[in-house]
Amino acid sequence: MKPSHPSERERSPKLENRERFSAEPDSLLAVGLGWVVAAIGALVLVGWVADLPTLRNPVPGQIEMKANTAIGFLLLGLSLGFAKRRRLRPLVRVLAGVVTVLGLIVLLQYPAGQNWGVDEWIIRDVENPVGTVHPGRMAAPSAVNFVLLGTALLLLGTRRIGVISVLALAACGVAVVAFAGTLYSIPMLDAFGPFTSMAAPTGVTFLLLGTGVFLTVGARLTGQARRYGLIIGFVVALFLLLLLSGAVLRNIQRLADSNRHVIHTHQVLAKFDALLLVMQDLETGTRGFLLTGDEQFLEPAGPAPALAEEHLHGLQRLVADNPQQRERLVRLEKWVTAKLRASGRQIELRRQGATVTEAALAAAREGKEVMDALRDEVAAAVTEEERLLDERRIRTDTDTAKTLLALGSGLVASVVILVAVFLRLRREIAVQSRLTVALRRSEESLAVTLHSIGDGVLATDTQGRVTLLNPVAEKITGWTQAEARGRPVAEVFNIIHEETRAPAPIPVEKVLATGEVHDLASQTSIIARDGEERAIADSAAPIRDAEGHILGVVLVFRDVTESRRAQAHLDRFFDLSLDFLCISGSDGYFKRVSSAVTDILGMSIEEFLATPYLEQVHPDDREATEREVERQMKAGEKVLQFDNRYRHKDGTWRTLSWRSVPHGGFMYATARDVTEVRRIDQQIRALNNVLEQRAAQLEAANKELEAFSYSVSHDLRAPLRHVQGYVEMLDRDAQDKLSEKGRRYLRTIAEAAREMGMLIDDLLSFSRMGRAEMRETEIDPNALVDEVREGLAPEAAGREIRWNIAPLPRVRADAAMLRQVFVNLLGNAVKYTRKRPVAEIEVGSTGADGDRIVFFVRDNGAGFDMKYADKLFGVFQRLHRADEFEGTGIGLANVRRIVGRHGGRTWAEGQLDAGATFYFTLQDAQAPLPAGPISL
Amino acid sequence: MKPKHILLVDDSPRDTELALEALEQYHLANEFVTLRDGAEALDYLHRRGQFAGRDGSDPAVILLDLKMPKVDGLEVLRDIKADPRLRVIPVVMMTSSREEQDLVRSYQLGVNAYVVKPLNFHEFIEAVKVVGAFWAMLNEPPRGSQSPFQP
């Protein structure tokens, strides 16, 4: 046996507290009983050592408690008395062990039929002890009980409280049975051979001891065992009381019996006395008549035969149960008959004349003999009856004493047991009422909880019938709790598969069968009583009591119509997305990808998920991908655009463009196949490079051109100016010396130089128009036209010109350039109408050419041949001779260039000698701006 | 008191001759100093090189040709306007064409007037009036006084 059970020290303080609290009264009683038993043992032992029979046995003649039994009680009593002192536990075990061994040895002696000297080892038994087979040997049930209780006390302090309780209760049972046997003097073990009977006090003491041992652990029993303990205690007490009542009843019966016997005996004695008296009366009467012959003497003797007969009959009735007395009565009857006959003969003799003497002698002889015999018989009968009476009286006394003893001890035992039971019950009731309060509170709290819970709750019993519906469940099922209660769950909880519409299995039966929690299959809908259908999610769990027995099933479910619909939308969105959607974890695998992966990379979703994504990335892109993922996961930054190449199942590489947001350790990313886009991008970039080169070349050319024209404007003009200057000086200086011809030459030189200067100026201005930076603003052409018209006043001086200028819409243009357009067009109009007596010049706008406004300038001047319309806008192209209309042929070229730079176009209509119309288009100020500036 | 002189800087001897000829007819009292390029002009104005220790005051007006070898008119103009002493002298830029870029750059550098060659007298006088150097050219006028010839 282990010295101490580990669990004993490891028990939690809370448990210990509760145990101490509940075990205290029981333990006190147990320890008290231990001390009482030890005291009884000690007392009896003193009775043996000091040879005081009263101490050994309160009732003389009864079976005495053996000395070894007393030792056993002393040791076990002490063991129990110390049971609750943890430090003395070794002592408790040693004492219990010794007694167990003692009991075992005694037990072994019985079947072995031997005597190993244990019985009288310490103290010799008395001579001829009552109810004893082997001197000094304790009763077999006592030995059994010592083994049982010794073992129980040995186990004390371990967790085997069940074993201890059973042992203690078994000992009590043995004690009760043995006690009953002793009480009713039933030789129960005789069938097995000679056994020593158990003394009544021994039985009672065992009961006390057993109760005590049981109480040490009784409080630690739980639930059922505790109830059984109580019931057994109660039954034992009841049985004891019944036994005692039976014994008392029996004894009372015996006492009544004894009384009847005494009365009977007295009746018998009285009858015998009466018989004797009758016979004596007969004798006396007969004798008097014989002596005197006086018939008067015969008077009392007259009825004697009849009386004798009557008494004899009475006696025969009274002693009918006693054969000895019956024989004796037969003999007595003979004598009585003989006496009666003798008396009659003597009386006859005297009447017939015999002498007194003869008659007296005969009577005396005969009478004495008969009477003596008669007296002897009666005396013997009386003695016999008196002996019987004594015997009965002693037996009654013994019975009474025994009954009293049994009554006393039994009462003590039952009182102890009842007190124990009462204490136990009182504790139970206290605990129970506490539990009831706690239960009510928990039930109230449960009811409130169920009522306020957001999920539907439906409970069934083990038959699958509804026992409870909370308000949410009532709403979802359409049943009230009152209506639903007791109905089969399938009737109330009508669920189907969302798509197949087939009834869905309710997990109640499965839960009842397996005792496990079951979830409802997904896509389950419930049809409410009113036919309304709702998607639900649900789980079913067994309801168990404290012992783990299943009491029913609870279904918890919720309306997930909305969330399932939302989920369906999300799933559909995820699956239908043309972009590739995916969620990846930090372990390098995608967790979920949309089916677009198949379209983009040719792989099934499963194939794609099975490989770490980095392995699917182009080796050259892996480092950048890792860096990007790292940045995202560590810094939590979004990826707005990141390209990498993934392997297509056919071995090609597809360029994916990613956008991704990290959240909670996952990356939520979208990718788009941009392989084509990127390829085209690359082509565009290449083309752009070429274009940029071209543009650079163009710019360089432009620069050169600019430098050229700059140089032209300075260096080409300088000598021209010098020619002019010196011609002027020559003219001044040598006017007188030159001939008319010479002066004309000089004028021609000056004129030619001036013309060349104009040509250079126009050329430069045309060149500038092509290069000058444009600043488009919203312009009111009306103001511009007015301004230009005023500027033309010198040319128009002295002429009749009818201006017909319509209101013009606002346009977007470069103000200076547009001004130049009007200068040129209006200037031309004025110039070419010079030969008209009345010049008519019209400026207006007509409708639209796309999003552009068409302007026109019309005159009634010289006009032109439409054959040459194309040449009109060419540089230095002229349709008139210089002597008709002066000009350099640059004006309309400038107009076309300016309008062209504004994105518009120019054209002209005319007829020789019938005027001309010049058209140009410009951007409407209201129209939206073009995407980019247009440059030539 | 002798009126201040006028500085004419032009690399073209023809232009110089034409200009002087044009102005000579009107018998201006001012002395003309003609220089052939910008480097000479700077030396003259700063009294260094060949002009170190030259006599006389600063010119009343400077007529600068824009396009000259070595140091062109614009550079000379920048130098003058950067010098606290010289910046008060009115500068008239002369050019053979009205190139917009030349005009813009000249005015950015603080030119006082602009004339197109060949220089004739009327243009010259107009320009001189514009720069407010007319009196400076003729004489040191009393501050705030009105010109007797002002129309």
Coordinates of C-alpha atoms in Angstrom, one line a residue, chain A residues 352-595:
Chain A
Q352 CA -75.1 -56.4 56.2
G353 CA -74.1 -56.9 59.7
A354 CA -70.5 -57.3 59.9
T355 CA -69.0 -56.2 63.0
V356 CA -67.4 -52.9 63.5
T357 CA -64.2 -54.5 64.0
E358 CA -64.2 -56.7 61.1
A359 CA -65.3 -53.8 58.9
A360 CA -62.9 -51.4 60.5
L361 CA -60.0 -53.8 60.1
A362 CA -60.8 -54.5 56.5
A363 CA -61.2 -50.8 55.9
A364 CA -58.1 -49.9 57.8
R365 CA -56.0 -52.4 55.9
E366 CA -57.4 -51.8 52.5
G367 CA -58.0 -48.0 53.0
K368 CA -54.5 -47.2 54.2
E369 CA -52.8 -49.0 51.3
V370 CA -54.9 -47.3 48.8
M371 CA -54.8 -43.9 50.3
D372 CA -51.1 -43.9 50.7
A373 CA -50.7 -44.9 47.1
L374 CA -53.1 -42.2 46.1
R375 CA -51.4 -39.6 48.2
D376 CA -48.0 -40.6 46.8
E377 CA -49.3 -40.3 43.3
V378 CA -50.8 -36.9 43.9
A379 CA -47.6 -35.7 45.7
A380 CA -45.5 -36.9 42.7
A381 CA -47.8 -35.2 40.3
V382 CA -47.7 -32.0 42.3
T383 CA -44.0 -32.1 42.5
E384 CA -43.8 -32.6 38.8
E385 CA -46.1 -29.7 38.2
E386 CA -44.1 -27.5 40.5
R387 CA -40.8 -28.5 38.8
L388 CA -42.3 -27.6 35.5
L389 CA -43.5 -24.3 36.9
D390 CA -40.0 -23.5 38.1
E391 CA -38.5 -24.4 34.8
R392 CA -40.9 -22.1 33.0
R393 CA -40.3 -19.3 35.4
I394 CA -36.5 -19.4 34.9
R395 CA -36.9 -19.6 31.2
T396 CA -39.2 -16.6 31.2
D397 CA -36.7 -14.7 33.4
T398 CA -33.9 -15.5 31.0
D399 CA -36.0 -14.5 28.0
T400 CA -36.9 -11.2 29.7
A401 CA -33.3 -10.5 30.5
K402 CA -32.2 -11.4 27.0
T403 CA -34.9 -9.3 25.5
L404 CA -34.0 -6.4 27.7
L405 CA -30.4 -6.7 26.7
A406 CA -31.3 -6.9 23.0
L407 CA -33.7 -4.1 23.5
G408 CA -31.2 -1.9 25.2
S409 CA -28.3 -2.6 22.8
G410 CA -30.5 -2.6 19.8
L411 CA -32.0 0.6 20.8
V412 CA -28.6 2.1 21.3
A413 CA -27.5 0.9 17.9
S414 CA -30.7 2.1 16.1
V415 CA -30.5 5.4 17.9
V416 CA -26.9 5.8 16.8
I417 CA -27.8 4.8 13.3
L418 CA -30.9 7.0 13.2
V419 CA -28.9 9.9 14.6
A420 CA -26.3 9.3 11.8
V421 CA -29.0 9.1 9.3
F422 CA -30.7 12.1 10.7
L423 CA -27.5 14.1 10.6
R424 CA -26.9 12.9 7.1
L425 CA -30.4 13.8 6.0
R426 CA -30.3 17.2 7.6
R427 CA -27.1 17.9 5.7
E428 CA -28.7 16.5 2.5
I429 CA -31.7 18.7 3.0
A430 CA -29.5 21.8 3.6
V431 CA -27.5 21.0 0.6
Q432 CA -30.6 20.2 -1.4
S433 CA -32.3 23.4 -0.4
R434 CA -29.1 25.4 -1.3
L435 CA -29.1 23.5 -4.6
T436 CA -32.7 24.2 -5.1
V437 CA -32.2 28.0 -4.7
A438 CA -29.1 27.8 -6.9
L439 CA -31.1 25.7 -9.4
R440 CA -34.0 28.2 -9.4
R441 CA -31.6 31.1 -9.9
S442 CA -29.9 29.3 -12.7
E443 CA -33.2 28.3 -14.2
E444 CA -34.4 31.9 -14.1
S445 CA -31.1 33.1 -15.5
L446 CA -31.3 30.4 -18.2
A447 CA -34.9 31.4 -19.1
V448 CA -33.8 35.1 -19.4
T449 CA -30.8 34.1 -21.4
L450 CA -32.9 31.9 -23.7
H451 CA -35.4 34.6 -24.1
S452 CA -32.9 37.3 -25.0
I453 CA -30.5 35.2 -27.1
G454 CA -30.3 36.3 -30.7
D455 CA -30.4 32.8 -32.1
G456 CA -33.3 30.4 -32.3
V457 CA -33.2 27.7 -29.6
L458 CA -35.3 24.6 -29.8
A459 CA -35.0 21.7 -27.3
T460 CA -36.4 18.2 -27.5
D461 CA -36.6 15.3 -25.1
T462 CA -35.0 11.9 -25.9
Q463 CA -38.1 11.0 -28.0
G464 CA -37.4 14.0 -30.3
R465 CA -40.5 15.8 -29.0
V466 CA -40.2 19.6 -28.7
T467 CA -39.9 20.9 -25.1
L468 CA -38.8 24.4 -25.6
L469 CA -38.8 27.2 -28.2
N470 CA -37.3 30.6 -27.5
P471 CA -38.9 33.7 -29.1
V472 CA -36.4 33.8 -32.0
A473 CA -37.2 30.1 -32.7
E474 CA -40.9 30.9 -32.5
K475 CA -40.4 33.6 -35.1
I476 CA -38.4 31.5 -37.5
T477 CA -40.5 28.3 -37.2
G478 CA -43.8 30.1 -37.0
W479 CA -44.9 28.0 -34.0
T480 CA -45.4 29.2 -30.5
Q481 CA -43.9 27.2 -27.7
A482 CA -47.3 26.3 -26.3
E483 CA -48.4 24.9 -29.7
A484 CA -45.1 23.2 -30.4
R485 CA -44.5 21.5 -27.1
G486 CA -44.8 17.8 -27.2
R487 CA -44.9 17.6 -31.0
P488 CA -42.3 15.7 -33.0
V489 CA -39.4 18.0 -33.9
A490 CA -39.8 17.3 -37.6
E491 CA -43.2 18.8 -37.6
V492 CA -42.0 22.1 -36.1
F493 CA -38.5 22.2 -37.6
N494 CA -39.4 21.7 -41.2
I495 CA -36.1 21.9 -43.1
I496 CA -35.2 21.3 -46.7
H497 CA -32.2 21.4 -48.9
E498 CA -32.1 24.9 -50.5
E499 CA -31.6 23.7 -54.1
T500 CA -32.9 20.1 -54.3
R501 CA -35.9 21.0 -52.2
A502 CA -35.7 17.5 -50.6
P503 CA -36.4 17.3 -46.9
A504 CA -33.1 17.7 -45.0
P505 CA -32.3 15.3 -42.1
I506 CA -32.7 16.9 -38.7
P507 CA -29.7 16.0 -36.7
V508 CA -31.7 15.2 -33.5
E509 CA -31.7 11.5 -34.0
K510 CA -28.0 11.5 -34.9
V511 CA -27.2 13.4 -31.7
L512 CA -29.3 11.1 -29.6
A513 CA -27.5 8.1 -31.2
T514 CA -24.0 9.3 -31.0
G515 CA -24.1 11.9 -28.2
E516 CA -22.0 14.2 -30.3
V517 CA -22.5 17.7 -31.6
H518 CA -23.7 17.9 -35.2
D519 CA -23.9 20.8 -37.6
L520 CA -26.6 21.2 -40.1
A521 CA -25.6 20.6 -43.7
S522 CA -25.0 23.8 -45.5
Q523 CA -27.6 25.2 -47.8
T524 CA -30.4 24.3 -45.5
S525 CA -33.6 26.3 -45.4
I526 CA -36.5 26.1 -43.0
I527 CA -40.1 26.4 -44.0
A528 CA -42.1 28.2 -41.4
R529 CA -45.6 27.3 -40.5
D530 CA -46.9 30.1 -42.6
G531 CA -44.8 28.8 -45.6
E532 CA -42.2 31.4 -45.4
E533 CA -38.7 30.1 -46.3
R534 CA -35.5 31.2 -44.6
A535 CA -32.0 30.0 -45.0
I536 CA -30.6 28.8 -41.7
A537 CA -27.4 27.7 -40.1
D538 CA -27.7 25.4 -37.2
S539 CA -26.0 23.0 -34.8
A540 CA -27.5 20.3 -32.6
A541 CA -26.0 19.3 -29.3
P542 CA -27.0 16.7 -26.6
I543 CA -28.3 18.0 -23.3
R544 CA -26.7 16.0 -20.5
D545 CA -27.3 15.9 -16.8
A546 CA -24.5 16.0 -14.3
E547 CA -23.9 12.2 -14.6
G548 CA -23.7 12.6 -18.4
H549 CA -27.0 11.0 -19.3
I550 CA -28.6 12.5 -22.4
L551 CA -31.8 14.2 -21.5
G552 CA -32.5 15.6 -24.9
V553 CA -31.2 17.6 -27.8
V554 CA -30.9 21.3 -28.2
L555 CA -30.9 22.9 -31.7
V556 CA -29.4 26.3 -32.1
F557 CA -30.1 28.0 -35.4
R558 CA -30.2 31.4 -37.0
D559 CA -31.7 33.1 -40.0
V560 CA -28.8 33.5 -42.4
T561 CA -30.9 34.4 -45.5
E562 CA -29.3 37.8 -45.8
S563 CA -25.8 36.7 -45.0
R564 CA -26.1 33.7 -47.3
R565 CA -27.4 35.9 -50.1
A566 CA -24.6 38.3 -49.5
Q567 CA -22.2 35.4 -49.4
A568 CA -23.6 34.1 -52.7
H569 CA -23.2 37.6 -54.3
L570 CA -19.6 37.8 -53.0
D571 CA -18.8 34.3 -54.2
R572 CA -20.4 35.0 -57.6
F573 CA -18.5 38.3 -57.8
F574 CA -15.3 36.5 -56.9
D575 CA -15.9 33.8 -59.5
L576 CA -17.2 35.9 -62.3
S577 CA -14.6 38.6 -62.1
L578 CA -12.6 39.0 -65.3
D579 CA -9.7 40.1 -63.2
F580 CA -7.9 37.5 -61.3
L581 CA -8.8 37.8 -57.6
C582 CA -6.9 36.1 -54.9
I583 CA -6.1 36.0 -51.2
S584 CA -2.7 34.9 -50.1
G585 CA -1.2 34.1 -46.7
S586 CA 2.2 34.8 -45.3
D587 CA 3.2 31.2 -45.9
G588 CA 3.8 31.8 -49.6
Y589 CA 0.6 30.1 -50.8
F590 CA -2.5 31.5 -52.3
K591 CA -5.5 30.6 -50.1
R592 CA -8.2 31.4 -52.5
V593 CA -8.2 32.4 -56.2
S594 CA -10.9 33.2 -58.6
S595 CA -11.6 31.0 -61.6

